[in-house]
Structure formats: C-alpha cells, structure tokens
Short mmCIF file of C-alpha atoms in Angstrom, two decimals:
data_model
loop_
_atom_site.label_atom_id
_atom_site.label_comp_id
_atom_site.label_asym_id
_atom_site.label_seq_id
_atom_site.Cartn_x
_atom_site.Cartn_y
_atom_site.Cartn_z
CA TRP A 1 -9.66 -22.77 -26.15
CA ARG A 2 -10.55 -22.04 -22.55
CA LEU A 3 -6.91 -21.95 -21.45
CA SER A 4 -5.97 -19.83 -24.46
CA ARG A 5 -8.57 -17.25 -23.51
CA LEU A 6 -7.28 -17.27 -19.95
CA ALA A 7 -3.74 -16.70 -21.19
CA VAL A 8 -4.86 -13.81 -23.41
CA ALA A 9 -6.79 -12.29 -20.49
CA ALA A 10 -3.76 -12.60 -18.22
CA GLY A 11 -1.53 -10.98 -20.84
CA THR A 12 -4.01 -8.15 -21.30
CA VAL A 13 -4.18 -7.48 -17.56
CA CYS A 14 -0.37 -7.51 -17.38
CA ALA A 15 -0.08 -5.12 -20.33
CA VAL A 16 -2.57 -2.70 -18.79
CA GLY A 17 -0.71 -2.90 -15.49
CA ASN A 18 2.61 -2.17 -17.17
CA ALA A 19 1.13 0.76 -19.10
CA THR A 20 -0.34 2.30 -15.97
CA GLN A 21 2.93 1.78 -14.11
CA PHE A 22 4.85 3.63 -16.82
CA ALA A 23 2.26 6.40 -16.80
CA GLY A 24 2.57 6.62 -13.03
CA GLY A 25 6.34 6.63 -13.30
CA ALA A 26 6.19 9.62 -15.59
CA LEU A 27 4.08 11.46 -13.02
CA CYS A 28 5.67 10.51 -9.70
CA GLY A 29 9.09 9.14 -10.62
CA PHE A 30 10.06 5.67 -11.73
CA ALA A 31 11.63 4.68 -8.39
CA THR A 32 8.29 5.25 -6.70
CA ALA A 33 6.36 3.51 -9.45
CA ASP A 34 8.65 0.45 -9.19
CA LEU A 35 7.55 -0.14 -5.60
CA VAL A 36 4.38 -1.86 -6.77
CA GLN A 37 6.17 -4.53 -8.82
CA ALA A 38 5.63 -7.79 -7.02
CA TYR A 39 5.62 -10.15 -9.99
CA PRO A 40 8.07 -12.69 -8.53
CA LEU A 41 6.23 -12.87 -5.23
CA VAL A 42 2.79 -13.12 -6.78
CA GLY A 43 3.90 -15.59 -9.45
CA THR A 44 5.54 -18.02 -7.06
CA ALA A 45 2.70 -17.73 -4.53
CA TRP A 46 0.20 -18.44 -7.31
CA GLY A 47 2.18 -21.43 -8.50
CA ALA A 48 2.81 -22.83 -5.04
CA LEU A 49 -0.59 -22.29 -3.45
CA LEU A 50 -2.98 -22.74 -6.36
CA LEU A 51 -1.11 -24.99 -8.77
CA GLY A 52 1.00 -27.04 -6.37
CA ASP A 53 4.23 -26.34 -8.22
CA LEU A 54 6.38 -26.85 -5.12
CA GLN A 55 4.92 -30.17 -3.99
CA GLY A 56 7.74 -32.61 -3.52
CA ALA A 57 10.42 -29.95 -4.02
CA PRO A 58 13.67 -30.52 -2.14
CA ARG A 59 14.28 -28.45 1.00
CA ARG A 60 17.23 -26.75 -0.68
CA ALA A 61 14.99 -25.45 -3.45
CA LEU A 62 12.47 -24.14 -0.90
CA ALA A 63 15.27 -22.50 1.08
CA LEU A 64 16.65 -20.81 -2.04
CA LEU A 65 13.20 -19.62 -3.05
CA SER A 66 12.62 -18.26 0.44
CA ALA A 67 15.97 -16.47 0.34
CA ALA A 68 15.06 -14.96 -3.02
CA HIS A 69 11.79 -13.67 -1.58
CA VAL A 70 13.54 -12.18 1.46
CA GLY A 71 16.08 -10.50 -0.84
CA TYR A 72 13.34 -9.15 -3.09
CA ILE A 73 11.36 -7.76 -0.14
CA ALA A 74 14.54 -6.20 1.27
CA ALA A 75 15.29 -4.58 -2.08
CA VAL A 76 11.77 -3.14 -2.26
CA ALA A 77 12.11 -1.83 1.31
CA LEU A 78 15.42 -0.16 0.45
CA LEU A 79 13.91 1.34 -2.66
CA ALA A 80 10.95 2.61 -0.64
CA THR A 81 13.18 4.32 1.88
CA SER A 82 15.32 5.87 -0.81
CA ALA A 83 12.31 7.37 -2.58
CA VAL A 84 11.20 9.27 0.53
#
C-alpha cells in the first residue's frame, strides 16, 4: 500500500504540473512554457542517483544516455533562444 500511495502522489503532482504548464502556455505561449519540461533529465537522474538503475550498465549505454542528455539540453537551449 505504501508504494501505491507514493505512485498516486507522484501522478497527482505530475498532473498538477501538466495542468499549470498548459495554463502557462495559454498565457505566455507554448514554446516558452515548454522550456520547463525536464522530465527525461529528472527521471534518469532520479533513477541513476537514488535507485541505482545504471549500476553495472555498459559504457556504451552510459555514452548513449549522456548523448541523449546533451541533445535534450541543446534542444531546450535552441528553444529558449527562439522564444526571445
């Protein structure tokens, strides 16, 4: 039950975050509101640092994950400069 409550709480927080992002997008533009989406970065950091998901992972997997993070950050940076 404890983990189920945690999952429901996490889903609720995510739903509230999505709702406020859509509300913000309606006010300031969706390109600007999308700048705060960091789900992939936060999710993999959470899994790697707190849950140990990447322990024993091959170097190739770590390199690909790092490349994905660099690409994601670059995309957010490009989006940020285009919204100005």
